Amino acid sequence: MTLNVWRVVFVAALVLALAFPAFADVAIPQLTGRVVDQTGTLSSSDIASLSQKLRDFETRKGSQIAVLIVPTTQPETIEQFSIRVAEAWKIGRKKIDDGAILVVAKNDRHLRIEVGYGLEGALTDVTSRRIIDEIITPKFRSGDFAGGIADGVERMIRVIDGEPLPVPSPTVNFGSLDDLAPLFIVTLFVSVGIGGAFRAALGRLLGSIATGGIIAALSWFILGSVGLALALGGLGFIIGFIADLFSAITPGTGRSRGGSWSSGSSSGGWSSGSSSSSDSGSFSGGGGSFGGGGASGSW
Amino acid sequence: MRKILTVLAALASLSLTNCGYNAIQSEDEQIKANWSEVVNQYQRRADLVPNLVNSVKGFAQQEKDVLLGVTNARAKVGSIQATPEVLNDPAAFQKFQAAQGELSSALSRLLVVTENYPQLKSDALFKDLMSQLEGTENRITVARNRYIKSVQDYNVTIRSFPSNLTAMVFGYKEKPNFSVANEKEISTAPKVDFNTAPAK
């Protein structure tokens, strides 16, 4: 019995070993915070103070900086690995692209400052190289990783501070909101306009369902995201339903479009859609893009 | 109930009539954008070269032929127009690629030569130019990879059914991609290694 169990375990291990060949690229770490340390190099207090510093910097300047420490990037070079990380994490604000990532591959003894498009004027290749060569690596050589990273980040912050950037907006960046805004308007129009016709033909409940379905289909066409489409469809259903009730209880309006229009535009759906909850605890990239700017070094 | 079914059937048939025309448009546009980024970064490298040559000249005048090689390769790159029309002409694309490859190898020869001049290597200006060159080479690599990816997407779209019919009707052809033959030569950035003897 136990022998059988062991055999199963052994076979499973073998299958796993075959499924993940040794030459696979290092997986991109989860963006769990502003400082991601996969090597246990930094103490929790180091990470806390560094994250706090970066958070304050972001609220003050709007620009995002992240720090990543991995054991190795083999078989990729650090440049290949860190551009993949940058593309996945999307540090920095969308369209401003003011993000930077400090990547340290501890066992390879390589590090890199990856600079987003918007910061290439401030954190030039030469400046990044100097921060690496003159500030970070001397401390790394003496084994002071926490100090090297803290000083390097400090200098990056000071360099970026000299760059005029758009002021940070108080609201949290919800990337696809720009794409959603017109759809809310479409939702309103469709649910109020077409919804009326549907309700006349099918009755209140079925008519509202059909309205919601049409909106969902439309949003799915435009956005290509099922979740968002369902959400908007639900919104359309509710608006259709409420608009109908509204015109039903409003004396004298009957199915007047004015009545349902004003109830539809009472901006309830609008504001609830746009006020996405800002979770200050977690951290996510704002959608900034990178093009390989920055510099690498070793110690 | 039947009405709802009719509505749903109409919607379903609508969603199936995806001829891929819009996909081809957006992917084509993406290729153009990525291509301009590639050209942009190559241009950045070309702009760096004269400064680099001058900075090396100050310390290593006797390396005339290497310096001349870089200057000539740089001139050749400058003479080729890299407009988006290049993308629809495989021959022109090859020419562009060959010229850039030549500049790449001329630059790596120059970097090998600089190994013999310790004074040059410790020169602050030369160091700055080197980090700029390295950064630019890395940007070129990134831009090229993105271009390669977008061309792959596009080529798959115009070869798969049913969008291939659309492509045929509107005359969209496959785009040339960076060939793998000199992929290595171009994409490996010249490395400045201060510890090893020159490899020549």
Coordinates of C-alpha atoms in Angstrom, one line a residue:
Chain A
M1 CA 0.0 0.0 0.0
T2 CA 2.6 2.5 1.1
L3 CA 4.9 1.2 -1.6
N4 CA 2.2 2.0 -4.1
V5 CA 1.8 5.5 -2.8
W6 CA 5.5 6.1 -3.1
R7 CA 5.4 4.8 -6.6
V8 CA 2.7 7.3 -7.5
V9 CA 4.6 10.1 -5.9
F10 CA 7.7 9.1 -7.8
V11 CA 5.9 9.0 -11.1
A12 CA 4.3 12.3 -10.4
A13 CA 7.6 13.8 -9.6
L14 CA 9.0 12.4 -12.8
V15 CA 6.2 13.8 -14.9
L16 CA 6.5 17.2 -13.2
A17 CA 10.3 17.2 -13.9
L18 CA 9.6 16.4 -17.6
A19 CA 6.8 19.0 -17.8
F20 CA 9.0 21.8 -16.7
P21 CA 12.3 21.6 -18.6
A22 CA 15.3 23.1 -17.0
F23 CA 15.8 25.8 -19.8
A24 CA 12.4 27.5 -19.1
D25 CA 12.5 31.2 -18.5
V26 CA 12.1 32.5 -15.0
A27 CA 8.5 33.2 -14.4
I28 CA 7.5 36.8 -13.8
P29 CA 6.9 37.3 -10.1
Q30 CA 3.6 38.5 -8.8
L31 CA 3.4 42.2 -8.2
T32 CA 2.6 41.9 -4.5
G33 CA 3.8 45.3 -3.5
R34 CA 6.2 48.1 -4.5
V35 CA 9.1 45.9 -3.2
V36 CA 9.2 42.3 -4.2
D37 CA 12.0 40.3 -2.7
Q38 CA 12.2 36.6 -3.7
T39 CA 15.5 36.0 -2.1
G40 CA 14.8 37.1 1.5
T41 CA 17.6 39.6 1.3
L42 CA 15.7 42.5 2.8
S43 CA 14.3 42.4 6.3
S44 CA 10.6 43.1 6.7
S45 CA 11.4 46.5 8.2
D46 CA 13.6 47.3 5.2
I47 CA 10.8 46.4 2.9
A48 CA 8.2 48.4 4.9
S49 CA 10.3 51.6 5.0
L50 CA 11.3 51.3 1.3
S51 CA 7.6 50.7 0.3
Q52 CA 6.6 53.7 2.4
K53 CA 9.1 55.9 0.8
L54 CA 8.0 54.8 -2.7
R55 CA 4.3 55.2 -1.7
D56 CA 4.9 58.8 -0.5
F57 CA 6.8 59.5 -3.6
E58 CA 4.0 58.3 -5.8
T59 CA 1.4 60.4 -3.9
R60 CA 3.6 63.4 -4.2
K61 CA 4.9 63.0 -7.7
G62 CA 2.6 60.5 -9.4
S63 CA 5.5 58.4 -10.7
Q64 CA 5.8 54.8 -9.7
I65 CA 9.0 53.0 -8.8
A66 CA 9.1 49.2 -8.0
V67 CA 12.0 47.1 -6.7
L68 CA 12.4 43.4 -7.6
I69 CA 15.0 41.1 -6.2
V70 CA 15.2 37.6 -7.8
P71 CA 17.8 34.9 -7.3
T72 CA 18.6 34.6 -11.0
T73 CA 17.3 35.5 -14.5
Q74 CA 19.1 32.6 -16.2
P75 CA 18.8 31.6 -19.0
E76 CA 17.7 35.1 -20.0
T77 CA 19.9 38.1 -19.7
I78 CA 18.8 40.6 -17.1
E79 CA 17.7 43.0 -19.9
Q80 CA 15.4 40.3 -21.4
F81 CA 14.0 39.4 -18.1
S82 CA 13.4 43.0 -16.9
I83 CA 11.6 44.1 -20.0
R84 CA 9.3 41.1 -19.6
V85 CA 8.6 42.2 -16.0
A86 CA 8.1 45.8 -17.1
E87 CA 5.6 44.7 -19.8
A88 CA 3.7 42.6 -17.3
W89 CA 3.7 45.0 -14.3
K90 CA 3.0 48.2 -16.3
I91 CA 4.5 50.4 -13.6
G92 CA 3.9 54.1 -14.1
R93 CA 0.9 56.0 -15.2
K94 CA -0.9 55.2 -18.4
K95 CA 0.1 57.5 -21.3
I96 CA 2.6 59.3 -19.1
D97 CA 4.7 56.2 -18.7
D98 CA 6.6 57.5 -15.7
G99 CA 7.6 54.2 -14.2
A100 CA 10.9 52.7 -13.3
I101 CA 11.9 49.3 -11.9
L102 CA 15.1 48.4 -10.1
V103 CA 15.8 44.7 -10.8
V104 CA 18.5 42.8 -8.9
A105 CA 19.5 39.3 -9.8
K106 CA 21.4 38.4 -6.7
N107 CA 23.1 35.1 -7.7
D108 CA 24.0 36.4 -11.1
R109 CA 25.4 39.5 -9.6
H110 CA 23.6 41.6 -12.1
L111 CA 21.3 44.5 -11.7
R112 CA 19.3 46.8 -13.9
I113 CA 17.3 50.0 -13.8
E114 CA 14.5 49.7 -16.3
V115 CA 13.1 53.1 -17.3
G116 CA 9.7 53.8 -18.7
Y117 CA 9.3 56.0 -21.8
G118 CA 8.2 59.0 -19.8
L119 CA 11.3 59.0 -17.6
E120 CA 13.9 58.4 -20.3
G121 CA 14.6 62.2 -20.3
A122 CA 15.4 62.3 -16.6
L123 CA 16.7 58.8 -15.9
T124 CA 18.8 58.7 -19.0
D125 CA 21.0 55.7 -19.8
V126 CA 24.0 57.6 -18.5
T127 CA 22.3 58.7 -15.3
S128 CA 21.0 55.2 -14.6
R129 CA 24.5 53.8 -15.2
R130 CA 26.0 56.3 -12.8
I131 CA 23.4 55.4 -10.1
I132 CA 24.3 51.8 -10.5
D133 CA 28.1 52.2 -10.7
E134 CA 28.6 55.0 -8.1
I135 CA 25.8 54.4 -5.6
I136 CA 24.5 50.9 -5.6
T137 CA 27.2 48.5 -6.6
P138 CA 29.9 49.8 -4.1
K139 CA 27.5 48.9 -1.3
F140 CA 26.6 45.6 -2.9
R141 CA 30.3 44.7 -3.0
S142 CA 30.5 45.1 0.7
G143 CA 27.4 43.0 1.2
D144 CA 25.1 45.8 2.1
F145 CA 22.1 45.1 -0.2
A146 CA 19.5 47.0 1.8
G147 CA 21.7 50.1 1.9
G148 CA 22.6 49.9 -1.7
I149 CA 19.0 49.6 -2.8
A150 CA 17.7 52.3 -0.4
D151 CA 20.4 54.8 -1.6
G152 CA 19.8 53.9 -5.2
V153 CA 16.1 54.4 -4.9
E154 CA 16.7 57.6 -3.1
R155 CA 18.8 58.9 -5.9
M156 CA 16.3 57.8 -8.5
I157 CA 13.6 59.7 -6.7
R158 CA 15.7 62.8 -6.6
V159 CA 16.4 62.6 -10.3
I160 CA 12.8 62.1 -11.2
D161 CA 11.8 64.9 -8.9
G162 CA 13.7 67.2 -11.2
E163 CA 11.5 66.2 -14.1
P164 CA 8.3 68.2 -14.6
L165 CA 5.5 65.6 -14.7
P166 CA 1.7 66.0 -14.7
V167 CA 0.4 66.3 -11.1
P168 CA -0.9 63.1 -9.7
S169 CA -4.7 62.7 -9.8
P170 CA -6.3 62.0 -6.4
T171 CA -8.3 59.2 -7.8
V172 CA -7.0 55.7 -8.3
N173 CA -6.1 54.9 -11.9
F174 CA -8.7 52.5 -13.2
G175 CA -7.2 51.7 -16.6
S176 CA -10.2 50.9 -18.7
L177 CA -12.5 53.6 -17.4
D178 CA -11.7 55.8 -20.4
D179 CA -13.0 53.0 -22.6
L180 CA -16.1 52.5 -20.4
A181 CA -17.4 56.1 -20.3
P182 CA -18.8 56.2 -23.8
L183 CA -20.4 52.8 -23.1
F184 CA -22.3 54.1 -20.2
I185 CA -23.8 56.7 -22.5
V186 CA -24.6 54.0 -25.0
T187 CA -26.2 52.0 -22.2
L188 CA -28.3 54.8 -21.1
F189 CA -29.5 55.6 -24.6
V190 CA -30.2 52.0 -25.5
S191 CA -32.0 51.1 -22.3
V192 CA -34.1 54.2 -22.4
G193 CA -34.7 54.4 -26.1
I194 CA -34.9 50.9 -27.3
G195 CA -36.0 49.7 -23.9
G196 CA -39.3 51.6 -24.3
A197 CA -40.1 49.8 -27.5
F198 CA -39.1 46.4 -26.1
R199 CA -41.3 46.9 -23.0
A200 CA -44.2 47.9 -25.2
A201 CA -43.8 44.7 -27.2
L202 CA -42.8 42.2 -24.5
G203 CA -43.9 43.5 -21.1
R204 CA -41.8 45.0 -18.4
L205 CA -39.7 42.1 -17.2
L206 CA -39.0 40.5 -20.6
G207 CA -38.5 43.8 -22.2
S208 CA -35.9 44.8 -19.6
I209 CA -34.2 41.5 -20.0
A210 CA -34.0 41.9 -23.8
T211 CA -32.7 45.4 -23.4
G212 CA -30.0 44.2 -21.0
G213 CA -29.1 41.4 -23.4
I214 CA -28.7 43.8 -26.3
I215 CA -26.5 46.1 -24.3
A216 CA -24.4 43.2 -23.1
A217 CA -24.0 42.0 -26.7
L218 CA -23.0 45.5 -27.9
S219 CA -20.5 45.9 -25.0
W220 CA -19.1 42.5 -25.7
F221 CA -18.6 43.5 -29.3
I222 CA -16.9 46.7 -28.5
L223 CA -14.9 45.7 -25.4
G224 CA -14.4 42.0 -26.0
S225 CA -14.7 41.4 -22.3
V226 CA -17.5 39.1 -21.1
G227 CA -17.4 40.3 -17.5
L228 CA -17.7 44.0 -18.4
A229 CA -20.4 43.1 -20.9
L230 CA -22.4 41.3 -18.3
A231 CA -22.0 44.2 -15.9
L232 CA -23.2 46.7 -18.4
G233 CA -26.0 44.4 -19.5
G234 CA -27.2 44.2 -15.9
L235 CA -27.0 47.9 -15.6
G236 CA -29.1 48.2 -18.8
F237 CA -31.6 45.8 -17.4
I238 CA -31.9 47.7 -14.1
I239 CA -32.2 51.1 -15.9
G240 CA -34.8 49.7 -18.2
F241 CA -36.7 48.2 -15.3
I242 CA -36.5 51.3 -13.2
A243 CA -37.3 53.7 -16.0
D244 CA -40.4 51.6 -16.7
L245 CA -41.4 51.8 -13.0
F246 CA -40.7 55.4 -13.0
S247 CA -42.9 56.2 -15.9
A248 CA -45.5 53.9 -14.4
I249 CA -45.7 55.8 -11.1
T250 CA -45.3 59.2 -12.6
P251 CA -48.8 60.5 -13.0
G252 CA -49.7 61.7 -16.5
T253 CA -46.5 60.8 -18.2
G254 CA -47.4 57.2 -19.2
R255 CA -44.5 56.1 -21.4
S256 CA -43.3 59.6 -22.1
R257 CA -39.7 59.6 -23.1
G258 CA -38.9 62.6 -21.0
G259 CA -39.9 60.9 -17.8
S260 CA -37.8 57.8 -18.4
W261 CA -34.9 59.9 -19.8
S262 CA -34.6 62.0 -16.7
S263 CA -34.7 59.0 -14.4
G264 CA -32.2 57.3 -16.6
S265 CA -29.8 60.3 -16.4
S266 CA -30.1 60.6 -12.7
S267 CA -26.5 59.6 -12.8
G268 CA -26.9 56.8 -10.3
G269 CA -25.4 54.2 -12.6
W270 CA -22.8 56.7 -13.8
S271 CA -21.3 57.5 -10.5
S272 CA -21.4 54.0 -9.1
G273 CA -19.6 52.9 -12.2
S274 CA -16.8 55.5 -12.0
S275 CA -16.1 55.4 -8.3
S276 CA -14.1 52.3 -8.2
S277 CA -12.9 51.6 -4.7
S278 CA -9.4 52.8 -4.1
D279 CA -7.6 50.1 -2.3
S280 CA -4.6 51.8 -0.7
G281 CA -3.3 48.6 0.7
S282 CA -2.4 46.8 -2.5
F283 CA -0.3 48.1 -5.3
S284 CA -0.7 47.8 -9.1
G285 CA 0.9 49.3 -12.1
G286 CA -0.9 52.2 -13.6
G287 CA -0.4 51.0 -17.2
G288 CA 2.9 52.6 -18.1
S289 CA 4.9 51.3 -21.0
F290 CA 8.6 50.6 -21.4
G291 CA 10.9 50.4 -24.4
G292 CA 14.1 49.1 -23.0
G293 CA 15.6 52.3 -21.7
G294 CA 17.9 52.3 -18.7
A295 CA 21.2 50.7 -17.8
S296 CA 22.6 47.5 -16.4
G297 CA 25.5 46.7 -14.2
S298 CA 27.2 44.1 -12.1
W299 CA 29.1 43.9 -8.9
Chain B
M1 CA -40.7 34.1 -26.2
R2 CA -40.4 33.7 -29.9
K3 CA -39.5 37.3 -30.3
I4 CA -36.7 37.0 -27.8
L5 CA -35.4 34.0 -29.7
T6 CA -35.6 36.0 -32.9
V7 CA -33.6 38.8 -31.4
L8 CA -31.0 36.4 -30.0
A9 CA -30.7 34.6 -33.4
A10 CA -30.1 38.0 -35.1
L11 CA -27.4 38.8 -32.6
A12 CA -25.7 35.5 -33.0
S13 CA -25.6 35.8 -36.8
L14 CA -24.2 39.3 -36.4
S15 CA -21.4 38.1 -34.2
L16 CA -20.5 35.4 -36.7
T17 CA -20.0 37.8 -39.6
N18 CA -16.6 38.7 -38.6
C19 CA -14.6 39.0 -41.8
G20 CA -11.4 40.1 -40.0
Y21 CA -11.2 43.3 -41.9
N22 CA -10.9 45.4 -38.7
A23 CA -8.4 43.0 -37.3
I24 CA -6.2 43.4 -40.4
Q25 CA -6.5 47.1 -40.1
S26 CA -5.5 47.4 -36.5
E27 CA -2.7 44.8 -36.8
D28 CA -1.4 46.6 -39.9
E29 CA -1.4 49.9 -37.9
Q30 CA 0.3 48.2 -35.0
I31 CA 3.1 47.0 -37.4
K32 CA 3.5 50.5 -38.7
A33 CA 3.8 51.9 -35.1
N34 CA 6.3 49.2 -34.1
W35 CA 8.3 49.7 -37.3
S36 CA 8.6 53.4 -36.6
E37 CA 9.9 52.6 -33.2
V38 CA 12.5 50.3 -34.7
V39 CA 13.6 52.9 -37.2
N40 CA 13.6 55.5 -34.4
Q41 CA 16.0 53.5 -32.3
Y42 CA 18.3 52.6 -35.2
Q43 CA 18.4 56.4 -35.9
R44 CA 19.3 57.0 -32.4
R45 CA 22.2 54.6 -32.8
A46 CA 23.3 56.2 -36.0
D47 CA 23.3 59.6 -34.3
L48 CA 25.6 58.2 -31.6
V49 CA 28.2 56.8 -33.9
P50 CA 30.0 60.0 -35.0
N51 CA 30.4 61.0 -31.3
L52 CA 31.7 57.6 -30.6
V53 CA 34.1 57.6 -33.5
N54 CA 35.4 61.0 -32.4
S55 CA 35.9 60.0 -28.9
V56 CA 37.9 56.9 -30.0
K57 CA 39.9 58.9 -32.5
G58 CA 41.3 61.0 -29.7
F59 CA 43.0 58.0 -28.1
A60 CA 43.5 55.6 -31.0
Q61 CA 44.3 57.4 -34.2
Q62 CA 46.3 54.4 -35.6
E63 CA 43.1 52.3 -35.8
K64 CA 42.2 54.1 -39.0
D65 CA 40.7 51.2 -40.9
V66 CA 38.4 50.2 -38.1
L67 CA 37.2 53.8 -37.6
L68 CA 36.8 54.1 -41.4
G69 CA 34.7 50.9 -41.4
V70 CA 32.3 52.3 -38.8
T71 CA 32.0 55.6 -40.6
N72 CA 31.3 54.0 -43.9
A73 CA 28.7 51.6 -42.4
R74 CA 27.1 54.6 -40.7
A75 CA 27.0 56.5 -44.0
K76 CA 25.4 53.5 -45.7
V77 CA 22.7 53.3 -43.1
G78 CA 22.0 57.0 -43.5
S79 CA 21.5 56.6 -47.2
I80 CA 18.7 54.1 -46.9
Q81 CA 15.2 55.5 -46.6
A82 CA 13.3 53.5 -44.0
T83 CA 9.8 54.6 -44.8
P84 CA 6.9 52.3 -44.0
E85 CA 6.7 51.4 -47.7
V86 CA 9.9 49.4 -47.0
L87 CA 7.6 46.9 -45.3
N88 CA 5.7 46.0 -48.4
D89 CA 8.9 45.4 -50.4
P90 CA 10.9 42.5 -49.1
A91 CA 14.0 43.4 -51.2
A92 CA 14.2 46.9 -49.7
F93 CA 13.6 45.4 -46.2
Q94 CA 16.5 43.1 -46.8
K95 CA 18.7 46.0 -47.8
F96 CA 17.8 47.9 -44.7
Q97 CA 18.5 45.0 -42.5
A98 CA 21.8 44.2 -44.2
A99 CA 23.0 47.8 -43.8
Q100 CA 22.1 47.9 -40.1
G101 CA 23.8 44.5 -39.6
E102 CA 26.9 45.9 -41.2
L103 CA 26.9 48.8 -38.8
S104 CA 26.4 46.4 -35.9
S105 CA 29.4 44.4 -36.8
A106 CA 31.6 47.5 -37.5
L107 CA 30.7 48.7 -34.1
S108 CA 31.6 45.5 -32.4
R109 CA 35.0 45.5 -34.2
L110 CA 35.5 49.0 -32.9
L111 CA 34.7 47.9 -29.4
V112 CA 37.2 45.1 -29.6
V113 CA 39.8 47.5 -30.7
T114 CA 39.1 49.9 -27.8
E115 CA 40.1 47.1 -25.4
N116 CA 43.8 47.9 -26.2
Y117 CA 43.5 51.5 -24.9
P118 CA 43.2 51.6 -21.1
Q119 CA 43.3 55.4 -21.2
L120 CA 40.3 55.5 -23.6
K121 CA 38.4 53.1 -21.5
S122 CA 38.7 55.2 -18.4
D123 CA 37.7 58.4 -20.2
A124 CA 34.5 59.8 -18.8
L125 CA 33.1 60.8 -22.2
F126 CA 33.8 57.4 -23.7
K127 CA 32.1 55.7 -20.7
D128 CA 29.0 57.8 -21.1
L129 CA 28.9 57.1 -24.8
M130 CA 29.3 53.4 -24.1
S131 CA 26.3 53.4 -21.7
Q132 CA 24.3 55.3 -24.3
L133 CA 25.2 52.8 -27.0
E134 CA 24.4 49.9 -24.7
G135 CA 21.0 51.4 -23.8
T136 CA 20.3 52.1 -27.5
E137 CA 21.2 48.6 -28.5
N138 CA 18.8 47.3 -25.9
R139 CA 16.1 49.5 -27.1
I140 CA 16.7 48.3 -30.7
T141 CA 16.4 44.7 -29.5
V142 CA 13.1 45.5 -27.7
A143 CA 11.7 47.4 -30.6
R144 CA 12.7 44.6 -33.0
N145 CA 11.1 42.0 -30.9
R146 CA 7.8 43.9 -30.7
Y147 CA 7.9 44.4 -34.5
I148 CA 8.5 40.7 -35.0
K149 CA 5.6 39.8 -32.7
S150 CA 3.2 42.2 -34.5
V151 CA 4.2 40.9 -37.9
Q152 CA 3.6 37.4 -36.7
D153 CA 0.1 38.3 -35.5
Y154 CA -0.7 40.0 -38.8
N155 CA 0.7 37.2 -41.0
V156 CA -1.4 34.6 -39.0
T157 CA -4.5 36.8 -39.5
I158 CA -4.2 37.2 -43.2
R159 CA -3.4 33.5 -43.7
S160 CA -6.2 32.0 -41.6
F161 CA -9.8 31.5 -42.6
P162 CA -12.0 33.5 -43.1
S163 CA -9.9 36.6 -42.8
N164 CA -7.6 35.4 -45.6
L165 CA -10.5 35.9 -48.0
T166 CA -10.7 39.5 -46.9
A167 CA -7.0 39.9 -47.3
M168 CA -7.2 38.5 -50.8
V169 CA -10.0 40.8 -51.8
F170 CA -8.2 43.9 -50.5
G171 CA -4.7 42.8 -51.5
Y172 CA -3.0 42.6 -48.1
K173 CA 0.2 40.6 -48.4
E174 CA 2.4 39.0 -45.8
K175 CA 5.0 41.4 -44.4
P176 CA 8.7 40.6 -44.3
N177 CA 10.1 39.9 -40.9
F178 CA 13.6 40.1 -39.5
S179 CA 15.3 36.9 -40.7
V180 CA 16.9 34.5 -38.2
A181 CA 20.1 34.2 -40.2
N182 CA 21.7 37.3 -38.8
E183 CA 19.4 37.6 -35.9
K184 CA 22.2 36.8 -33.5
E185 CA 24.6 39.2 -35.1
I186 CA 22.1 42.1 -34.8
S187 CA 20.4 41.4 -31.5
T188 CA 23.5 40.8 -29.4
A189 CA 24.5 44.1 -28.1
P190 CA 28.2 44.8 -28.2
K191 CA 29.4 44.1 -24.8
V192 CA 32.2 46.0 -23.1
D193 CA 34.0 43.6 -21.0
F194 CA 36.8 45.1 -19.0
N195 CA 38.3 41.8 -17.8
T196 CA 39.1 39.7 -20.8
A197 CA 41.7 40.0 -23.4
P198 CA 40.6 41.1 -26.9
A199 CA 39.1 38.2 -28.7
K200 CA 41.1 38.7 -31.9

